[in-house]
C-alpha cells in the first residue's frame, strides 16, 4: 500500500510519495485552506486502487482520506472558489480541545451574586492555571451566576468556559478598567489623545486561547460608558469588551456578548483567529459598539454570527494614518460567512483605519436588515495603505438605506502630523449576487480626485430601490454585468473575458498568486 503524507512547511504542501516528492505551489493561506478541507472531512478509511492518504492535524488527531479526495479538491479549485474556505482555520473552532487541568472560579472565592467584585478571583485563578501552560493547558470554568469583575488578563493554553446561565459582568467603576498605552498603529487613543482603558477580557503575546461555553454571556454594562462619552466626561478612550493583542491561535465561540463600552471583539496584531457561533447585542443607538473588528490581523475566520449593534457589524482595520503606515501590518486572508444582523452603520466595513493595508477578504452568505449600509469601504487622503482583492457574494438586504458605499472623504485624523498626500490604493473589489428589498440607494461610490478607485466589479445585483437616483458615482472605474437598477456610467462597461484578470475573484486569485508569488505552475504533478 502506498501512503501519501502532507506537510505544510513555509507555505508549501509537500506530498511525500516514495520515491519522488511532489510539490504543490500554494501560498501559506491556501495551504491552510487545503489542509482544512481535508481535516474537516468526516468519515472512515476508504480504499481506492490500493491507495490511501493519511494526515495529522494540528491537534494531533489522525484521520484518513482517499487519494481521490485530494484530486477532486484540486480539480474543483477553479470552479468552486468557496469550497476551499472550509479551512483548517474555520474548522479549528469545532475541534474539542481537551485541557488536562480544570478549576472553577468559585474555588478562588468568587461569588456570583452580581454585586461582589470578583476581579481578584479571576486574576488568582488564571495565575494558578499558568503553572499548567506547559502541561497541556487548563480550563477556567465559570458556572451559573452573575460574576461582577474588572479587567483581567488571559494566558496561553487557556480555555475560559462559561456555563449556559453564567454571566460575566463588567464593573461600572472605571477604576476597575486600568489605563494602558495606545496601540502603536494608532498613536493615541481612538477617541481621545493619550492612553486608553484596558478591555474587560484582555490578552497579549498569547498562543492557543479559547473563550467559549454553552452560550453563556459576557456583559460589558456599557451604558455608563456611553453616557460618559455623550457627556464628554471621559479622560481616556473607552475599553473594548474583548481584546487580544499579538496572539496566535484564538477561538471565540458559542457565547453571547452584550453592551460593550466600545468595540466588542477586537483581535489586533493577531494570526489564526476564529470567531464562531456568537451573538453580539447592543442598542442601535449605542455609540461605536462595533461587533467584530479584525485589526492588523491575518488568517481570520468569522462565521455563523448574529450581530445587532450601534455601529459596524464587522469592521476590518489596519492602523490610522501615519501611525498605521509606519507600523505596516496589514489585515489579510479574512473569511466571513453566514453573518446576519442589523446596525445603524454597515454590515461589513473596511476602514476607515486601513493605513497598513487590507487584502484577501472573502465574504459570503450575508443577510443585513434594518440597517444603514450593506457594504462600506471608507478612507481618505492621509490614510495611505490599500484595500484590494475583496470578494463579496450572496448578500441579502432588507430595509437598508444604501446597499454599497465607497467613500474617499472619511476625513478623521489622529493629529496634525498626517500626510495629506498619502493616498490610499483601492482596487479589485468584486461584489456579486446581491438581492435587496426596500433599499433607498443602490450605491454611493465616491473615490478621490486624482486617486480613482480601480477595477470595481459588480455582478448579478438586483435591488428594489425607492430613490429616483439610485447610483451616485465619482472617481471610480470598473465593470458590471446584470445590475438592476441600471448602473452608473463609470461602471457600465460589461465584463468580458478580457476583463477577468481585472475583476478579483477567488478562483483567479488561486491560480495567479501561485504563479506570481512562487514562479511555479499551479500544480506540478
Short mmCIF file of C-alpha atoms in Angstrom, two decimals:
data_model
loop_
_atom_site.label_atom_id
_atom_site.label_comp_id
_atom_site.label_asym_id
_atom_site.label_seq_id
_atom_site.Cartn_x
_atom_site.Cartn_y
_atom_site.Cartn_z
CA UNK A 1 0.00 0.00 0.00
CA UNK A 2 1.29 3.48 -0.87
CA UNK A 3 0.99 6.23 1.74
CA UNK A 4 0.91 9.94 0.96
CA UNK A 5 1.66 12.29 3.83
CA UNK A 6 1.01 16.04 3.72
CA UNK A 7 3.21 18.59 5.42
CA UNK A 8 2.66 22.35 5.50
CA UNK A 9 6.08 23.96 5.62
CA UNK A 10 6.91 27.55 4.77
CA UNK A 11 3.78 27.91 2.68
CA UNK A 12 4.28 24.73 0.63
CA UNK A 13 2.43 21.45 0.73
CA UNK A 14 4.90 18.63 0.28
CA UNK A 15 3.42 15.35 -0.89
CA UNK A 16 5.92 12.67 0.04
CA UNK A 17 5.24 9.73 -2.22
CA UNK A 18 8.07 7.26 -2.33
CA UNK A 19 10.30 7.54 -4.23
CA UNK A 20 9.61 11.03 -5.68
CA UNK A 21 8.47 14.08 -3.68
CA UNK A 22 5.87 16.29 -5.35
CA UNK A 23 5.41 19.98 -4.60
CA UNK A 24 2.14 21.82 -4.92
CA UNK A 25 2.96 25.52 -5.00
CA UNK A 26 0.46 27.32 -2.81
CA UNK A 27 0.52 30.45 -0.75
CA UNK A 28 0.62 29.94 3.02
CA UNK A 29 -3.09 30.70 3.39
CA UNK A 30 -4.11 28.45 0.52
CA UNK A 31 -2.12 25.63 2.05
CA UNK A 32 -4.01 26.07 5.28
CA UNK A 33 -7.28 26.01 3.34
CA UNK A 34 -6.35 22.75 1.61
CA UNK A 35 -5.36 21.11 4.86
CA UNK A 36 -8.53 22.40 6.47
CA UNK A 37 -10.72 20.89 3.78
CA UNK A 38 -9.11 17.53 4.33
CA UNK A 39 -9.12 17.72 8.11
CA UNK A 40 -12.73 18.85 8.10
CA UNK A 41 -13.85 15.85 6.05
CA UNK A 42 -15.75 13.29 8.10
CA UNK A 43 -15.93 9.56 7.62
CA UNK A 44 -13.75 6.49 7.89
CA UNK A 45 -10.99 4.98 5.82
CA UNK A 46 -11.81 4.29 2.19
CA UNK A 47 -9.51 2.37 -0.13
CA UNK A 48 -9.28 3.19 -3.81
CA UNK A 49 -6.99 1.14 -6.06
CA UNK A 50 -4.92 0.30 -3.04
CA UNK A 51 -4.14 3.95 -2.29
CA UNK A 52 -4.74 5.69 0.98
CA UNK A 53 -3.67 9.09 2.30
CA UNK A 54 -3.16 9.90 5.90
CA UNK A 55 -2.83 13.32 7.54
CA UNK A 56 -2.14 14.63 11.02
CA UNK A 57 -3.83 17.86 12.03
CA UNK A 58 -2.50 20.42 14.45
CA UNK A 59 -4.44 18.99 17.38
CA UNK A 60 -2.63 15.62 16.96
CA UNK A 61 -5.77 13.86 15.79
CA UNK A 62 -5.42 11.49 12.82
CA UNK A 63 -7.95 10.92 10.06
CA UNK A 64 -7.72 9.08 6.75
CA UNK A 65 -8.62 10.27 3.27
CA UNK A 66 -8.58 8.69 -0.15
CA UNK A 67 -6.35 9.95 -2.88
CA UNK A 68 -9.45 10.86 -4.85
CA UNK A 69 -10.32 13.38 -2.13
CA UNK A 70 -7.12 15.23 -2.88
CA UNK A 71 -7.51 15.05 -6.64
CA UNK A 72 -11.13 16.18 -6.56
CA UNK A 73 -10.26 19.08 -4.31
CA UNK A 74 -7.53 20.27 -6.65
CA UNK A 75 -9.79 19.81 -9.67
CA UNK A 76 -12.57 21.99 -8.28
CA UNK A 77 -10.42 24.87 -7.03
CA UNK A 78 -11.06 26.92 -10.15
CA UNK A 79 -14.79 26.22 -10.35
CA UNK A 80 -15.89 26.35 -6.73
CA UNK A 81 -13.85 29.06 -5.07
CA UNK A 82 -15.67 28.95 -1.79
CA UNK A 83 -15.16 25.22 -1.34
CA UNK A 84 -11.64 25.75 -0.03
CA UNK A 85 -12.83 28.19 2.61
CA UNK A 86 -13.85 25.24 4.77
CA UNK A 87 -10.32 25.64 6.01
CA UNK A 88 -8.45 24.34 8.97
CA UNK A 89 -8.82 27.83 10.34
CA UNK A 90 -12.62 27.72 10.44
CA UNK A 91 -12.69 24.06 11.40
CA UNK A 92 -10.48 24.53 14.45
CA UNK A 93 -13.38 26.21 16.24
CA UNK A 94 -15.27 22.91 16.05
CA UNK A 95 -12.46 20.76 17.40
CA UNK A 96 -12.89 19.73 21.02
CA UNK A 97 -9.75 20.79 22.86
CA UNK A 98 -9.30 18.72 25.99
CA UNK A 99 -7.47 20.56 28.74
CA UNK A 100 -5.98 18.13 31.26
CA UNK A 101 -6.43 20.57 34.15
CA UNK A 102 -9.56 22.45 35.20
CA UNK A 103 -10.73 24.68 38.03
CA UNK A 104 -13.93 26.53 38.86
CA UNK A 105 -13.89 30.23 39.63
CA UNK A 106 -15.63 29.58 42.97
CA UNK A 107 -12.53 27.72 44.16
CA UNK A 108 -10.83 31.12 44.32
CA UNK A 109 -13.51 32.84 46.36
CA UNK A 110 -15.70 34.24 43.59
CA UNK A 111 -19.33 35.00 44.44
CA UNK A 112 -21.88 35.05 41.63
CA UNK A 113 -24.38 37.46 43.15
CA UNK A 114 -23.89 40.30 40.65
CA UNK A 115 -22.68 42.58 43.45
CA UNK A 116 -19.42 41.15 44.80
CA UNK A 117 -16.39 42.28 42.80
CA UNK A 118 -14.51 39.18 41.62
CA UNK A 119 -11.52 40.70 39.84
CA UNK A 120 -9.02 39.16 42.26
CA UNK A 121 -10.67 35.77 41.98
CA UNK A 122 -10.30 35.78 38.19
CA UNK A 123 -6.72 37.03 38.41
CA UNK A 124 -5.73 34.47 41.04
CA UNK A 125 -7.38 31.59 39.20
CA UNK A 126 -5.59 32.43 35.98
CA UNK A 127 -2.29 32.92 37.80
CA UNK A 128 -2.68 29.43 39.26
CA UNK A 129 -3.57 27.91 35.89
CA UNK A 130 -0.48 29.41 34.31
CA UNK A 131 1.52 26.65 36.02
CA UNK A 132 -0.15 24.16 33.64
CA UNK A 133 0.62 26.06 30.44
CA UNK A 134 3.42 23.64 29.55
CA UNK A 135 1.41 20.62 30.66
CA UNK A 136 -1.37 20.72 28.09
CA UNK A 137 -3.03 23.87 29.35
CA UNK A 138 -6.04 24.36 31.58
CA UNK A 139 -9.70 25.38 31.71
CA UNK A 140 -11.30 28.01 33.92
CA UNK A 141 -14.97 27.11 34.40
CA UNK A 142 -17.48 29.86 35.19
CA UNK A 143 -20.72 28.30 36.49
CA UNK A 144 -24.24 29.69 36.68
CA UNK A 145 -24.29 33.09 38.34
CA UNK A 146 -23.63 36.77 37.76
CA UNK A 147 -19.92 37.35 38.18
CA UNK A 148 -19.01 41.02 38.52
CA UNK A 149 -15.41 41.83 37.65
CA UNK A 150 -12.97 44.42 36.42
CA UNK A 151 -10.42 43.77 33.69
CA UNK A 152 -8.43 40.55 33.82
CA UNK A 153 -5.71 39.06 31.60
CA UNK A 154 -5.76 35.68 29.91
CA UNK A 155 -2.77 33.37 29.46
CA UNK A 156 -1.60 30.95 26.77
CA UNK A 157 -3.10 27.45 26.53
CA UNK A 158 -6.21 28.51 28.41
CA UNK A 159 -9.90 27.84 27.88
CA UNK A 160 -12.29 30.26 29.55
CA UNK A 161 -15.61 28.37 29.68
CA UNK A 162 -18.96 29.93 30.61
CA UNK A 163 -21.88 27.74 31.62
CA UNK A 164 -25.26 28.31 29.99
CA UNK A 165 -26.56 30.66 32.68
CA UNK A 166 -23.22 32.20 33.57
CA UNK A 167 -22.86 35.95 33.10
CA UNK A 168 -19.56 37.81 33.42
CA UNK A 169 -20.44 41.42 34.26
CA UNK A 170 -18.10 44.33 33.63
CA UNK A 171 -17.75 46.68 36.58
CA UNK A 172 -19.42 50.09 36.28
CA UNK A 173 -16.49 51.68 38.14
CA UNK A 174 -13.94 52.99 35.63
CA UNK A 175 -11.15 52.42 38.17
CA UNK A 176 -11.65 48.68 37.64
CA UNK A 177 -10.62 49.08 34.00
CA UNK A 178 -6.89 50.00 34.09
CA UNK A 179 -5.40 52.53 31.69
CA UNK A 180 -2.84 51.23 29.17
CA UNK A 181 -0.75 52.64 26.34
CA UNK A 182 -2.33 53.34 22.95
CA UNK A 183 -1.82 50.92 20.10
CA UNK A 184 1.34 51.77 18.13
CA UNK A 185 -0.58 51.62 14.85
CA UNK A 186 -2.94 54.33 16.14
CA UNK A 187 -0.51 56.54 18.04
CA UNK A 188 -3.17 57.60 20.53
CA UNK A 189 -6.50 56.52 21.91
CA UNK A 190 -9.09 56.18 19.17
CA UNK A 191 -11.43 58.71 20.79
CA UNK A 192 -9.08 60.91 22.80
CA UNK A 193 -5.37 61.73 22.68
CA UNK A 194 -3.29 59.71 25.08
CA UNK A 195 -3.92 56.37 26.71
CA UNK A 196 -6.94 54.06 26.76
CA UNK A 197 -8.81 51.77 29.12
CA UNK A 198 -7.95 48.07 29.02
CA UNK A 199 -10.65 45.71 27.78
CA UNK A 200 -12.67 43.62 30.22
CA UNK A 201 -11.06 40.41 28.91
CA UNK A 202 -7.54 41.06 27.68
CA UNK A 203 -4.58 39.09 26.41
CA UNK A 204 -1.20 39.90 24.93
CA UNK A 205 1.51 37.77 23.30
CA UNK A 206 -0.53 34.60 23.75
CA UNK A 207 -0.82 31.27 21.96
CA UNK A 208 -3.80 28.89 21.99
CA UNK A 209 -6.55 30.85 23.74
CA UNK A 210 -10.20 29.77 23.73
CA UNK A 211 -13.13 31.82 25.03
CA UNK A 212 -16.22 29.64 24.76
CA UNK A 213 -19.04 27.93 26.61
CA UNK A 214 -22.61 26.75 26.49
CA UNK A 215 -23.93 30.13 25.29
CA UNK A 216 -23.04 31.97 28.45
CA UNK A 217 -22.95 35.77 28.41
CA UNK A 218 -20.29 38.45 28.73
CA UNK A 219 -21.97 41.76 29.58
CA UNK A 220 -19.90 44.94 29.47
CA UNK A 221 -22.63 47.01 31.15
CA UNK A 222 -21.68 49.70 28.68
CA UNK A 223 -24.49 52.18 29.26
CA UNK A 224 -22.48 54.09 31.87
CA UNK A 225 -19.62 54.44 29.38
CA UNK A 226 -21.98 55.59 26.63
CA UNK A 227 -23.28 58.30 28.97
CA UNK A 228 -19.75 59.42 29.82
CA UNK A 229 -18.96 59.56 26.11
CA UNK A 230 -22.05 61.58 25.25
CA UNK A 231 -21.43 63.95 28.16
CA UNK A 232 -17.76 64.29 27.18
CA UNK A 233 -16.56 63.43 30.67
CA UNK A 234 -14.10 60.70 29.68
CA UNK A 235 -10.38 61.16 30.24
CA UNK A 236 -9.34 58.15 28.15
CA UNK A 237 -10.68 56.13 25.23
CA UNK A 238 -13.37 53.64 26.21
CA UNK A 239 -12.47 49.95 26.61
CA UNK A 240 -13.35 47.08 24.33
CA UNK A 241 -15.17 44.07 25.73
CA UNK A 242 -12.55 41.57 24.48
CA UNK A 243 -9.14 42.47 23.07
CA UNK A 244 -6.35 40.06 22.15
CA UNK A 245 -3.02 41.55 21.01
CA UNK A 246 -0.07 39.90 19.28
CA UNK A 247 -1.66 36.49 19.76
CA UNK A 248 -1.90 33.33 17.67
CA UNK A 249 -4.50 30.57 17.74
CA UNK A 250 -7.52 32.39 19.15
CA UNK A 251 -11.01 30.85 19.22
CA UNK A 252 -14.07 32.78 20.44
CA UNK A 253 -17.26 30.75 20.13
CA UNK A 254 -20.68 29.78 21.47
CA UNK A 255 -21.22 32.87 23.62
CA UNK A 256 -23.35 36.00 23.77
CA UNK A 257 -21.66 39.38 24.13
CA UNK A 258 -23.78 42.36 25.13
CA UNK A 259 -23.43 46.06 25.87
CA UNK A 260 -19.77 46.61 25.15
CA UNK A 261 -18.45 50.03 26.22
CA UNK A 262 -16.74 50.40 22.82
CA UNK A 263 -15.84 47.83 20.11
CA UNK A 264 -16.94 44.37 21.20
CA UNK A 265 -14.36 41.86 19.93
CA UNK A 266 -11.02 43.31 18.84
CA UNK A 267 -8.22 40.98 17.70
CA UNK A 268 -5.25 43.23 16.89
CA UNK A 269 -1.86 42.11 15.54
CA UNK A 270 -3.19 38.53 15.71
CA UNK A 271 -2.98 35.45 13.49
CA UNK A 272 -5.24 32.41 13.18
CA UNK A 273 -8.39 33.80 14.77
CA UNK A 274 -11.80 32.12 14.72
CA UNK A 275 -14.99 33.87 15.86
CA UNK A 276 -17.79 31.36 15.53
CA UNK A 277 -21.40 30.95 16.67
CA UNK A 278 -21.53 34.14 18.69
CA UNK A 279 -24.31 36.64 19.29
CA UNK A 280 -23.40 40.30 19.83
CA UNK A 281 -26.03 42.75 21.06
CA UNK A 282 -26.11 46.44 21.95
CA UNK A 283 -28.79 49.11 21.50
CA UNK A 284 -28.89 50.54 18.00
CA UNK A 285 -28.21 53.99 19.43
CA UNK A 286 -25.18 52.91 21.46
CA UNK A 287 -22.05 54.74 20.23
CA UNK A 288 -19.25 52.84 18.49
CA UNK A 289 -20.31 49.38 19.66
CA UNK A 290 -18.83 47.58 16.65
CA UNK A 291 -19.33 43.83 16.63
CA UNK A 292 -16.08 42.25 15.44
CA UNK A 293 -13.07 44.33 14.37
CA UNK A 294 -10.11 42.36 12.97
CA UNK A 295 -7.28 44.89 13.10
CA UNK A 296 -3.86 44.34 11.51
CA UNK A 297 -4.61 40.63 11.76
CA UNK A 298 -4.33 37.75 9.31
CA UNK A 299 -5.94 34.36 8.79
CA UNK A 300 -9.24 35.29 10.42
CA UNK A 301 -12.50 33.34 10.16
CA UNK A 302 -15.85 34.80 11.25
CA UNK A 303 -18.86 32.56 10.71
CA UNK A 304 -22.37 31.79 11.93
CA UNK A 305 -22.78 35.00 13.91
CA UNK A 306 -25.72 37.28 14.68
CA UNK A 307 -24.93 40.91 15.48
CA UNK A 308 -27.22 43.84 16.35
CA UNK A 309 -25.29 46.92 17.46
CA UNK A 310 -24.91 50.68 17.20
CA UNK A 311 -22.02 50.58 14.74
CA UNK A 312 -20.45 48.34 12.10
CA UNK A 313 -21.25 44.64 12.44
CA UNK A 314 -17.75 43.83 11.20
CA UNK A 315 -15.09 46.48 10.62
CA UNK A 316 -11.75 45.40 9.17
CA UNK A 317 -8.96 47.79 10.13
CA UNK A 318 -5.16 48.13 9.99
CA UNK A 319 -4.00 51.30 11.70
CA UNK A 320 -4.56 55.02 11.47
CA UNK A 321 -2.77 57.41 9.12
CA UNK A 322 0.97 57.91 9.69
CA UNK A 323 0.98 55.50 12.64
CA UNK A 324 -0.60 52.69 10.66
CA UNK A 325 1.68 53.37 7.70
CA UNK A 326 4.74 53.24 9.95
CA UNK A 327 3.61 50.11 11.80
CA UNK A 328 2.91 48.46 8.48
CA UNK A 329 0.94 45.37 9.47
CA UNK A 330 -1.97 44.63 7.11
CA UNK A 331 -5.18 42.74 7.68
CA UNK A 332 -5.36 39.89 5.18
CA UNK A 333 -6.81 36.47 4.50
CA UNK A 334 -10.14 37.10 6.19
CA UNK A 335 -13.13 34.82 5.68
CA UNK A 336 -16.65 35.89 6.67
CA UNK A 337 -19.66 33.66 6.09
CA UNK A 338 -23.21 33.14 7.29
CA UNK A 339 -23.46 36.51 9.00
CA UNK A 340 -26.82 38.04 9.96
CA UNK A 341 -27.54 41.34 11.65
CA UNK A 342 -28.79 44.89 11.84
CA UNK A 343 -26.95 48.11 12.53
CA UNK A 344 -27.10 51.87 12.29
CA UNK A 345 -23.89 51.66 10.29
CA UNK A 346 -22.52 48.98 7.90
CA UNK A 347 -22.91 45.24 7.78
CA UNK A 348 -19.30 44.86 6.67
CA UNK A 349 -16.98 47.87 6.69
CA UNK A 350 -13.37 48.16 5.63
CA UNK A 351 -11.67 51.13 7.26
CA UNK A 352 -11.64 53.86 7.84
CA UNK A 353 -8.42 52.99 9.68
CA UNK A 354 -6.77 50.93 6.92
CA UNK A 355 -3.33 52.54 6.63
CA UNK A 356 -1.47 49.23 7.00
CA UNK A 357 -3.48 47.72 4.14
CA UNK A 358 -6.38 45.28 3.80
CA UNK A 359 -6.44 42.44 1.26
CA UNK A 360 -7.82 38.99 0.52
CA UNK A 361 -11.19 39.42 2.19
CA UNK A 362 -13.80 36.85 1.17
CA UNK A 363 -17.37 37.15 2.46
CA UNK A 364 -20.46 35.16 1.53
CA UNK A 365 -23.98 34.37 2.71
CA UNK A 366 -24.71 37.69 4.36
CA UNK A 367 -28.09 38.99 5.50
CA UNK A 368 -28.50 42.56 6.74
CA UNK A 369 -31.79 44.23 7.59
CA UNK A 370 -32.96 47.49 9.14
CA UNK A 371 -29.50 48.91 8.58
CA UNK A 372 -27.82 51.98 7.15
CA UNK A 373 -25.41 50.27 4.74
CA UNK A 374 -24.70 46.78 3.48
CA UNK A 375 -21.05 47.02 2.39
CA UNK A 376 -18.91 50.08 3.05
CA UNK A 377 -15.31 50.96 2.23
CA UNK A 378 -14.22 54.19 3.91
CA UNK A 379 -10.93 56.02 3.57
CA UNK A 380 -9.48 59.45 2.86
CA UNK A 381 -6.33 61.31 1.80
CA UNK A 382 -3.80 60.84 4.59
CA UNK A 383 -4.67 57.20 5.14
CA UNK A 384 -2.23 55.72 2.64
CA UNK A 385 -2.36 51.94 2.62
CA UNK A 386 -4.55 49.91 0.31
CA UNK A 387 -7.79 47.94 0.05
CA UNK A 388 -7.57 45.30 -2.65
CA UNK A 389 -8.66 41.80 -3.59
CA UNK A 390 -12.04 41.89 -1.89
CA UNK A 391 -14.72 39.37 -2.90
CA UNK A 392 -18.26 39.55 -1.52
CA UNK A 393 -21.13 37.34 -2.68
CA UNK A 394 -24.61 36.14 -1.78
CA UNK A 395 -25.82 39.14 0.18
CA UNK A 396 -29.48 39.77 1.07
CA UNK A 397 -30.64 43.24 2.13
CA UNK A 398 -34.00 44.31 3.56
CA UNK A 399 -34.88 47.85 4.67
CA UNK A 400 -31.36 49.14 4.11
CA UNK A 401 -30.62 52.76 3.22
CA UNK A 402 -27.59 52.16 0.97
CA UNK A 403 -26.60 48.79 -0.44
CA UNK A 404 -22.98 49.60 -1.33
CA UNK A 405 -20.98 52.62 -0.20
CA UNK A 406 -17.42 53.65 -1.02
CA UNK A 407 -16.22 56.96 0.36
CA UNK A 408 -12.87 58.65 -0.09
CA UNK A 409 -13.78 61.52 2.20
CA UNK A 410 -13.88 59.93 5.63
CA UNK A 411 -11.52 62.57 6.94
CA UNK A 412 -10.94 61.99 10.66
CA UNK A 413 -7.22 62.08 11.53
CA UNK A 414 -5.25 61.34 14.73
CA UNK A 415 -3.32 64.61 14.75
CA UNK A 416 -1.90 67.35 12.55
CA UNK A 417 1.13 65.28 11.55
CA UNK A 418 -0.61 63.08 8.99
CA UNK A 419 0.50 63.39 5.37
CA UNK A 420 -2.38 64.62 3.18
CA UNK A 421 -0.53 63.38 0.09
CA UNK A 422 -0.61 59.78 1.37
CA UNK A 423 -3.38 58.48 -0.89
CA UNK A 424 -4.96 55.05 -0.45
CA UNK A 425 -4.99 52.49 -3.24
CA UNK A 426 -8.45 50.97 -3.67
CA UNK A 427 -8.63 48.29 -6.36
CA UNK A 428 -10.03 44.91 -7.39
CA UNK A 429 -13.27 44.86 -5.43
CA UNK A 430 -15.83 42.31 -6.65
CA UNK A 431 -19.40 42.20 -5.34
CA UNK A 432 -21.85 39.72 -6.83
CA UNK A 433 -25.17 38.00 -6.20
CA UNK A 434 -26.88 40.72 -4.19
CA UNK A 435 -30.64 40.97 -3.69
CA UNK A 436 -32.40 43.75 -1.82
CA UNK A 437 -35.89 44.90 -0.91
CA UNK A 438 -36.87 48.42 0.17
CA UNK A 439 -33.39 49.82 -0.42
CA UNK A 440 -33.15 53.60 -0.81
CA UNK A 441 -29.86 53.86 -2.71
CA UNK A 442 -28.22 51.10 -4.71
CA UNK A 443 -24.76 52.62 -4.43
CA UNK A 444 -22.91 55.75 -3.35
CA UNK A 445 -19.47 55.13 -4.85
CA UNK A 446 -17.20 58.12 -4.37
CA UNK A 447 -13.46 57.85 -4.93
CA UNK A 448 -10.85 60.57 -4.53
CA UNK A 449 -9.99 63.16 -7.16
CA UNK A 450 -6.63 62.17 -8.56
CA UNK A 451 -6.89 58.77 -6.89
CA UNK A 452 -9.58 56.81 -8.73
CA UNK A 453 -10.83 53.58 -7.20
CA UNK A 454 -9.99 50.90 -9.78
CA UNK A 455 -11.43 47.63 -11.04
CA UNK A 456 -14.70 47.77 -9.14
CA UNK A 457 -16.78 44.87 -10.48
CA UNK A 458 -20.48 44.40 -9.74
CA UNK A 459 -22.28 41.30 -10.99
CA UNK A 460 -25.81 39.95 -10.69
CA UNK A 461 -27.19 42.65 -8.42
CA UNK A 462 -30.96 43.08 -8.19
CA UNK A 463 -32.24 45.79 -5.86
CA UNK A 464 -35.73 47.16 -5.30
CA UNK A 465 -34.82 50.84 -4.86
CA UNK A 466 -37.00 53.73 -3.70
CA UNK A 467 -34.77 56.63 -4.78
CA UNK A 468 -35.09 58.18 -8.24
CA UNK A 469 -31.28 58.50 -8.28
CA UNK A 470 -30.20 55.01 -7.24
CA UNK A 471 -26.48 55.38 -8.08
CA UNK A 472 -24.02 58.19 -7.41
CA UNK A 473 -20.53 57.52 -8.73
CA UNK A 474 -17.40 59.65 -9.00
CA UNK A 475 -13.69 58.94 -9.43
CA UNK A 476 -14.36 55.27 -9.87
CA UNK A 477 -13.58 52.78 -12.66
CA UNK A 478 -14.73 49.25 -13.26
CA UNK A 479 -17.19 46.90 -14.87
CA UNK A 480 -20.62 45.39 -14.33
CA UNK A 481 -22.96 42.71 -15.56
CA UNK A 482 -26.66 42.14 -14.83
CA UNK A 483 -27.20 45.02 -12.43
CA UNK A 484 -30.61 46.49 -11.61
CA UNK A 485 -31.33 49.38 -11.36
CA UNK A 486 -29.07 50.41 -14.22
CA UNK A 487 -25.54 51.05 -13.05
CA UNK A 488 -23.81 54.45 -13.20
CA UNK A 489 -21.75 55.39 -16.24
CA UNK A 490 -18.23 54.72 -14.82
CA UNK A 491 -19.17 51.07 -14.22
CA UNK A 492 -21.36 50.50 -17.24
CA UNK A 493 -18.78 48.63 -19.31
CA UNK A 494 -19.71 44.95 -19.48
CA UNK A 495 -17.46 42.28 -18.03
CA UNK A 496 -15.94 40.37 -20.94
CA UNK A 497 -13.21 37.71 -20.81
CA UNK A 498 -10.60 40.40 -21.39
CA UNK A 499 -11.61 41.89 -18.04
CA UNK A 500 -11.46 38.70 -15.99
CA UNK A 501 -7.98 39.47 -14.74
CA UNK A 502 -9.20 42.89 -13.58
CA UNK A 503 -12.17 41.59 -11.60
CA UNK A 504 -10.96 39.88 -8.49
CA UNK A 505 -12.42 36.53 -7.57
CA UNK A 506 -11.02 33.64 -5.65
CA UNK A 507 -10.51 31.14 -8.45
CA UNK A 508 -8.39 33.56 -10.44
CA UNK A 509 -6.52 34.54 -7.31
CA UNK A 510 -5.55 30.96 -6.54
CA UNK A 511 -4.00 30.40 -9.92
CA UNK A 512 -2.36 33.78 -10.34
CA UNK A 513 -0.96 34.04 -6.83
CA UNK A 514 0.69 30.66 -7.15
CA UNK A 515 2.31 31.60 -10.43
CA UNK A 516 3.28 35.15 -9.50
CA UNK A 517 4.38 34.64 -5.92
CA UNK A 518 6.30 31.40 -6.38
CA UNK A 519 7.12 31.35 -10.05
CA UNK A 520 5.79 27.80 -10.40
CA UNK A 521 2.90 26.09 -12.05
CA UNK A 522 -0.43 25.84 -10.27
CA UNK A 523 0.06 22.10 -9.93
CA UNK A 524 3.28 20.26 -10.69
CA UNK A 525 2.25 16.63 -10.72
#
